[in-house]
mmCIF file of C-alpha atoms in Angstrom:
data_model
loop_
_atom_site.group_PDB
_atom_site.id
_atom_site.type_symbol
_atom_site.label_atom_id
_atom_site.label_comp_id
_atom_site.label_asym_id
_atom_site.label_seq_id
_atom_site.Cartn_x
_atom_site.Cartn_y
_atom_site.Cartn_z
ATOM 1 C CA MET I 1 97.838 83.905 99.992
ATOM 2 C CA LEU I 2 101.504 82.943 99.670
ATOM 3 C CA GLN I 3 100.491 79.285 99.676
ATOM 4 C CA LEU I 4 97.958 79.880 96.882
ATOM 5 C CA LEU I 5 100.530 81.772 94.805
ATOM 6 C CA SER I 6 103.098 79.018 95.267
ATOM 7 C CA LEU I 7 100.536 76.447 94.115
ATOM 8 C CA VAL I 8 99.690 78.478 91.018
ATOM 9 C CA GLY I 9 103.303 79.292 90.211
ATOM 10 C CA SER I 10 104.335 75.641 90.293
ATOM 11 C CA SER I 11 101.197 74.306 88.587
ATOM 12 C CA SER I 12 101.554 72.783 85.137
ATOM 13 C CA GLU I 13 98.187 74.331 84.199
ATOM 14 C CA ALA I 14 99.295 77.861 85.050
ATOM 15 C CA PRO I 15 99.559 80.353 82.170
ATOM 16 C CA LEU I 16 102.924 81.120 80.609
ATOM 17 C CA LYS I 17 104.900 83.759 82.461
ATOM 18 C CA ASP I 18 106.323 86.864 80.813
ATOM 19 C CA TYR I 19 108.476 89.081 83.037
ATOM 20 C CA SER I 20 109.219 91.756 80.442
ATOM 21 C CA LEU I 21 108.028 95.344 80.987
ATOM 22 C CA LEU I 22 105.375 96.318 78.468
ATOM 23 C CA GLY I 23 104.799 99.719 76.896
ATOM 24 C CA THR I 24 106.765 102.630 75.521
ATOM 25 C CA PRO I 25 109.435 104.408 77.612
ATOM 26 C CA THR I 26 106.875 107.122 78.428
ATOM 27 C CA GLN I 27 104.308 104.555 79.587
ATOM 28 C CA LYS I 28 106.952 102.830 81.706
ATOM 29 C CA MET I 29 107.877 106.156 83.320
ATOM 30 C CA PHE I 30 104.217 106.859 84.116
ATOM 31 C CA GLY I 31 103.957 103.339 85.528
ATOM 32 C CA VAL I 32 106.942 103.866 87.834
ATOM 33 C CA PHE I 33 105.564 107.051 89.409
ATOM 34 C CA ASN I 34 102.054 105.610 89.558
ATOM 35 C CA SER I 35 103.443 102.628 91.475
ATOM 36 C CA LEU I 36 105.403 104.888 93.818
ATOM 37 C CA SER I 37 102.191 106.766 94.580
ATOM 38 C CA ILE I 38 100.373 103.513 95.385
ATOM 39 C CA LEU I 39 103.216 102.436 97.693
ATOM 40 C CA SER I 40 103.070 105.836 99.371
ATOM 41 C CA ASN I 41 99.376 105.275 100.002
ATOM 42 C CA VAL I 42 99.978 101.794 101.396
ATOM 43 C CA TYR I 43 102.624 103.002 103.847
ATOM 44 C CA GLY I 44 101.330 106.508 104.452
ATOM 45 C CA ASN I 45 97.786 105.723 105.511
ATOM 46 C CA LEU I 46 99.171 104.154 108.685
ATOM 47 C CA ILE I 47 99.889 107.700 109.810
ATOM 48 C CA LEU I 48 96.132 108.322 110.167
ATOM 49 C CA VAL I 49 95.764 105.510 112.671
ATOM 50 C CA GLU I 50 98.836 106.522 114.628
ATOM 51 C CA ILE I 51 97.681 110.139 114.864
ATOM 52 C CA HIS I 52 94.888 108.806 117.072
ATOM 53 C CA ALA I 53 97.525 107.488 119.468
ATOM 54 C CA THR I 54 98.977 110.965 120.006
ATOM 55 C CA ILE I 55 95.979 111.814 122.156
ATOM 56 C CA SER I 56 97.462 109.872 125.057
ATOM 57 C CA PRO I 57 101.014 110.580 126.269
ATOM 58 C CA PRO I 58 103.811 109.821 125.697
ATOM 59 C CA THR I 59 103.159 110.986 122.144
ATOM 60 C CA PHE I 60 106.557 110.182 120.638
ATOM 61 C CA GLY I 61 106.776 106.739 122.234
ATOM 62 C CA ASN I 62 103.261 105.720 121.198
ATOM 63 C CA MET I 63 103.642 106.828 117.596
ATOM 64 C CA LYS I 64 107.133 105.376 117.133
ATOM 65 C CA LYS I 65 106.091 102.007 118.557
ATOM 66 C CA GLY I 66 102.856 101.892 116.552
ATOM 67 C CA LEU I 67 104.483 102.887 113.254
ATOM 68 C CA SER I 68 107.343 100.434 113.715
ATOM 69 C CA ILE I 69 104.919 97.552 114.230
ATOM 70 C CA CYS I 70 102.709 98.628 111.302
ATOM 71 C CA TYR I 71 105.621 99.001 108.886
ATOM 72 C CA LEU I 72 107.062 95.671 109.974
ATOM 73 C CA LEU I 73 103.749 93.892 109.388
ATOM 74 C CA ILE I 74 103.434 95.451 105.921
ATOM 75 C CA LEU I 75 107.008 94.494 105.110
ATOM 76 C CA ILE I 76 106.445 90.820 105.971
ATOM 77 C CA THR I 77 102.996 90.580 104.370
ATOM 78 C CA LEU I 78 102.673 93.000 101.439
ATOM 79 C CA PHE I 79 106.038 92.579 99.748
ATOM 80 C CA PRO I 80 106.158 88.744 99.840
ATOM 81 C CA VAL I 81 102.700 88.635 98.238
ATOM 82 C CA GLY I 82 103.672 91.215 95.616
ATOM 83 C CA ILE I 83 106.913 89.440 94.739
ATOM 84 C CA SER I 84 105.245 86.016 94.707
ATOM 85 C CA GLY I 85 102.408 87.333 92.554
ATOM 86 C CA TYR I 86 104.843 88.645 89.967
ATOM 87 C CA TRP I 87 106.747 85.332 90.089
ATOM 88 C CA ALA I 88 103.532 83.371 89.559
ATOM 89 C CA PHE I 89 101.942 85.515 86.815
ATOM 90 C CA GLY I 90 104.602 87.842 85.428
ATOM 91 C CA ASN I 91 103.372 91.045 83.817
ATOM 92 C CA ALA I 92 99.865 89.547 83.578
ATOM 93 C CA SER I 93 99.401 90.076 87.341
ATOM 94 C CA ASN I 94 96.034 91.651 88.036
ATOM 95 C CA GLY I 95 95.468 94.506 90.478
ATOM 96 C CA ASN I 96 93.223 92.014 92.284
ATOM 97 C CA ILE I 97 95.592 89.041 92.449
ATOM 98 C CA LEU I 98 92.710 86.629 93.087
ATOM 99 C CA MET I 99 91.487 87.275 89.546
ATOM 100 C CA ASN I 100 94.614 85.453 88.359
ATOM 101 C CA MET I 101 93.631 82.310 90.252
ATOM 102 C CA PHE I 102 91.436 81.081 87.418
ATOM 103 C CA SER I 103 91.469 81.189 83.629
ATOM 104 C CA THR I 104 89.061 83.055 81.370
ATOM 105 C CA SER I 105 87.113 79.791 81.023
ATOM 106 C CA ARG I 106 86.758 79.620 84.818
ATOM 107 C CA VAL I 107 89.258 76.806 85.297
ATOM 108 C CA TYR I 108 90.619 77.210 88.825
ATOM 109 C CA TYR I 109 94.356 76.820 89.362
ATOM 110 C CA VAL I 110 93.829 76.287 93.113
ATOM 111 C CA PRO I 111 91.221 74.367 95.138
ATOM 112 C CA LYS I 112 87.948 76.254 95.003
ATOM 113 C CA TRP I 113 87.452 76.078 98.775
ATOM 114 C CA SER I 114 90.745 77.900 99.368
ATOM 115 C CA PHE I 115 89.710 80.572 96.890
ATOM 116 C CA ILE I 116 86.409 81.126 98.711
ATOM 117 C CA MET I 117 88.120 81.084 102.115
ATOM 118 C CA THR I 118 90.569 83.770 100.981
ATOM 119 C CA TYR I 119 87.727 86.017 99.843
ATOM 120 C CA GLY I 120 86.039 85.489 103.225
ATOM 121 C CA LEU I 121 89.191 86.517 105.104
ATOM 122 C CA ILE I 122 89.573 89.582 102.877
ATOM 123 C CA PHE I 123 85.971 90.549 103.629
ATOM 124 C CA ILE I 124 86.635 90.344 107.387
ATOM 125 C CA GLN I 125 89.774 92.455 106.978
ATOM 126 C CA LEU I 126 87.853 95.097 105.019
ATOM 127 C CA VAL I 127 85.141 95.270 107.683
ATOM 128 C CA VAL I 128 87.741 95.786 110.417
ATOM 129 C CA SER I 129 89.654 98.357 108.331
ATOM 130 C CA THR I 130 86.439 100.266 107.627
ATOM 131 C CA LEU I 131 85.599 100.443 111.325
ATOM 132 C CA ILE I 132 89.100 101.675 112.218
ATOM 133 C CA TYR I 133 89.676 104.209 109.458
ATOM 134 C CA SER I 134 86.139 105.584 109.559
ATOM 135 C CA GLN I 135 86.161 106.430 113.277
ATOM 136 C CA PRO I 136 87.049 110.142 112.719
ATOM 137 C CA THR I 137 84.217 110.387 110.173
ATOM 138 C CA PHE I 138 81.792 108.630 112.495
ATOM 139 C CA ALA I 139 82.782 110.908 115.375
ATOM 140 C CA THR I 140 82.136 114.011 113.246
ATOM 141 C CA LEU I 141 78.779 112.747 111.950
ATOM 142 C CA GLU I 142 77.586 111.705 115.388
ATOM 143 C CA GLU I 143 78.346 114.975 117.187
ATOM 144 C CA LYS I 144 74.899 116.327 116.327
ATOM 145 C CA ILE I 145 72.846 113.141 116.608
ATOM 146 C CA VAL I 146 74.182 111.720 119.885
ATOM 147 C CA ASP I 147 73.023 112.921 123.293
ATOM 148 C CA ASP I 148 76.035 113.137 125.618
ATOM 149 C CA ARG I 149 73.745 113.148 128.632
ATOM 150 C CA LYS I 150 72.685 109.600 127.848
ATOM 151 C CA GLY I 151 74.883 106.563 128.197
ATOM 152 C CA SER I 152 77.050 105.468 125.274
ATOM 153 C CA TYR I 153 75.098 102.221 124.962
ATOM 154 C CA SER I 154 71.621 103.620 125.565
ATOM 155 C CA LEU I 155 69.008 103.098 122.854
ATOM 156 C CA ARG I 156 68.928 106.882 122.349
ATOM 157 C CA ASN I 157 72.539 106.788 121.146
ATOM 158 C CA VAL I 158 72.954 103.267 119.805
ATOM 159 C CA ILE I 159 70.123 103.462 117.251
ATOM 160 C CA PRO I 160 71.271 106.759 115.620
ATOM 161 C CA ARG I 161 74.845 105.443 115.520
ATOM 162 C CA LEU I 162 73.730 102.196 113.911
ATOM 163 C CA ILE I 163 71.646 103.992 111.273
ATOM 164 C CA SER I 164 74.264 106.646 110.402
ATOM 165 C CA ARG I 165 77.145 104.155 110.231
ATOM 166 C CA SER I 166 75.117 101.721 108.135
ATOM 167 C CA ILE I 167 74.172 104.448 105.657
ATOM 168 C CA PHE I 168 77.789 105.626 105.422
ATOM 169 C CA THR I 169 79.100 102.087 104.875
ATOM 170 C CA ILE I 170 76.457 101.296 102.238
ATOM 171 C CA MET I 171 77.231 104.506 100.332
ATOM 172 C CA ALA I 172 80.986 103.868 100.487
ATOM 173 C CA THR I 173 80.470 100.284 99.268
ATOM 174 C CA LEU I 174 78.298 101.428 96.349
ATOM 175 C CA LEU I 175 80.880 104.046 95.389
ATOM 176 C CA ALA I 176 83.684 101.460 95.467
ATOM 177 C CA ALA I 177 81.630 99.028 93.357
ATOM 178 C CA MET I 178 80.684 101.785 90.923
ATOM 179 C CA LEU I 179 84.339 102.720 90.305
ATOM 180 C CA PRO I 180 86.188 99.467 89.507
ATOM 181 C CA PHE I 181 89.582 101.117 88.913
ATOM 182 C CA PHE I 182 90.238 101.544 92.637
ATOM 183 C CA SER I 183 94.041 101.326 92.374
ATOM 184 C CA SER I 184 94.052 104.549 90.326
ATOM 185 C CA PHE I 185 92.367 106.397 93.193
ATOM 186 C CA ASN I 186 94.878 104.863 95.594
ATOM 187 C CA ALA I 187 97.648 106.343 93.464
ATOM 188 C CA ILE I 188 96.064 109.814 93.479
ATOM 189 C CA LEU I 189 95.617 109.700 97.263
ATOM 190 C CA GLY I 190 99.216 108.612 97.646
ATOM 191 C CA ALA I 191 100.535 111.355 95.354
ATOM 192 C CA ILE I 192 98.625 114.369 96.674
ATOM 193 C CA GLY I 193 97.971 113.179 100.224
ATOM 194 C CA TYR I 194 100.328 110.704 101.789
ATOM 195 C CA THR I 195 103.582 111.560 100.006
ATOM 196 C CA PRO I 196 103.528 115.178 101.287
ATOM 197 C CA LEU I 197 102.125 114.067 104.660
ATOM 198 C CA VAL I 198 104.845 111.502 105.301
ATOM 199 C CA PHE I 199 107.901 112.732 103.402
ATOM 200 C CA VAL I 200 107.556 116.518 103.039
ATOM 201 C CA ILE I 201 105.546 118.137 105.850
ATOM 202 C CA PRO I 202 107.463 116.490 108.753
ATOM 203 C CA MET I 203 110.765 117.780 107.334
ATOM 204 C CA ILE I 204 109.329 121.296 106.951
ATOM 205 C CA PHE I 205 108.084 121.217 110.551
ATOM 206 C CA TYR I 206 111.475 119.940 111.700
ATOM 207 C CA ILE I 207 113.240 122.909 110.100
ATOM 208 C CA ILE I 208 110.673 125.427 111.389
ATOM 209 C CA VAL I 209 110.548 124.134 114.963
ATOM 210 C CA LEU I 210 114.133 122.992 115.638
ATOM 211 C CA LYS I 211 115.794 125.541 113.320
ATOM 212 C CA PRO I 212 118.941 123.551 112.448
ATOM 213 C CA SER I 213 121.853 125.614 111.150
ATOM 214 C CA ARG I 214 122.203 125.964 107.390
ATOM 215 C CA HIS I 215 125.776 124.803 107.803
ATOM 216 C CA THR I 216 124.791 121.394 109.193
ATOM 217 C CA THR I 217 124.287 118.141 107.297
ATOM 218 C CA THR I 218 120.915 117.653 108.995
ATOM 219 C CA PHE I 219 119.528 120.838 107.454
ATOM 220 C CA TRP I 220 120.529 119.916 103.912
ATOM 221 C CA ILE I 221 119.334 116.311 104.268
ATOM 222 C CA ASN I 222 115.881 117.627 105.189
ATOM 223 C CA VAL I 223 115.930 120.169 102.342
ATOM 224 C CA THR I 224 116.950 117.421 99.897
ATOM 225 C CA LEU I 225 114.104 115.193 101.112
ATOM 226 C CA ILE I 226 111.614 118.051 100.768
ATOM 227 C CA ILE I 227 112.652 118.835 97.183
ATOM 228 C CA THR I 228 112.968 115.189 96.098
ATOM 229 C CA PHE I 229 109.615 114.025 97.422
ATOM 230 C CA SER I 230 107.849 117.194 96.278
ATOM 231 C CA ILE I 231 108.968 116.366 92.730
ATOM 232 C CA ILE I 232 107.934 112.727 93.196
ATOM 233 C CA SER I 233 104.545 113.894 94.488
ATOM 234 C CA ILE I 234 103.961 116.133 91.441
ATOM 235 C CA LEU I 235 105.076 113.481 88.951
ATOM 236 C CA GLY I 236 103.088 110.824 90.792
ATOM 237 C CA CYS I 237 99.984 113.006 90.638
ATOM 238 C CA LEU I 238 100.388 113.452 86.873
ATOM 239 C CA ALA I 239 101.001 109.720 86.383
ATOM 240 C CA SER I 240 98.004 108.696 88.497
ATOM 241 C CA ILE I 241 95.684 111.124 86.703
ATOM 242 C CA HIS I 242 97.004 109.785 83.386
ATOM 243 C CA GLN I 243 96.232 106.209 84.511
ATOM 244 C CA LEU I 244 92.803 107.245 85.792
ATOM 245 C CA ILE I 245 91.901 108.743 82.412
ATOM 246 C CA ILE I 246 92.982 105.512 80.692
ATOM 247 C CA ASP I 247 90.890 103.442 83.112
ATOM 248 C CA MET I 248 87.844 105.683 82.668
ATOM 249 C CA LYS I 249 88.008 105.118 78.906
ATOM 250 C CA LYS I 250 88.537 101.382 79.324
ATOM 251 C CA TYR I 251 85.910 100.532 81.974
ATOM 252 C CA HIS I 252 82.300 101.490 82.574
ATOM 253 C CA LEU I 253 80.528 102.048 85.885
ATOM 254 C CA PHE I 254 79.938 98.870 87.911
ATOM 255 C CA ALA I 255 82.171 96.963 85.472
ATOM 256 C CA ASN I 256 82.946 93.411 86.529
ATOM 257 C CA ILE I 257 86.721 93.218 86.146
#
């Protein structure tokens, strides 16, 4: 992806770049908190995967190691792409950066084969992500349709699993295609879900369980984090709902954007 963005950014056929921030001060403020909510979603959803690791001891060691690796991978992959995308396209950067790889007249700024290959790799990543993040849902759905007395790979259990997982994946795919403004939902999830989960609840549990003295710096750092990120969560929720309403007026169901 970085290679594609560097090709576009240095291409003489690339569109003109404008790095100015568009909109009124109010719109810019909504944009800031909407973006913070999306970033919270990007970083926070790793918690769900690492919670699975707490099943096997040592809990603290497993989670710390897993989160450190996940955050490092995001840092060296997500941010370079985001920065390069803004360098290549300015404020015209699309939520789906691949949509910037060609003009409105379908003139490709990069070799078409590389464009197709990138979409193929993204598809593989989405399949893997779906399998990982949907495991708790699959486990809940399959409690009543799987026979524990049979083997895990017996036809009695494999066929119901295959049918239920296929139906779930098809329904999730249709829902995602039906609602093209996916980034707005990411922002809402980040604001009301992951921001409290990552930045508020752990600090509350720390104070309740360890009971640090009110006269210590540790106590007031945690209280400050709780208040600050609670405010960010509320403002992010308002901003993401505001953006969702705008998107709902702008796009129709199954819109090709």
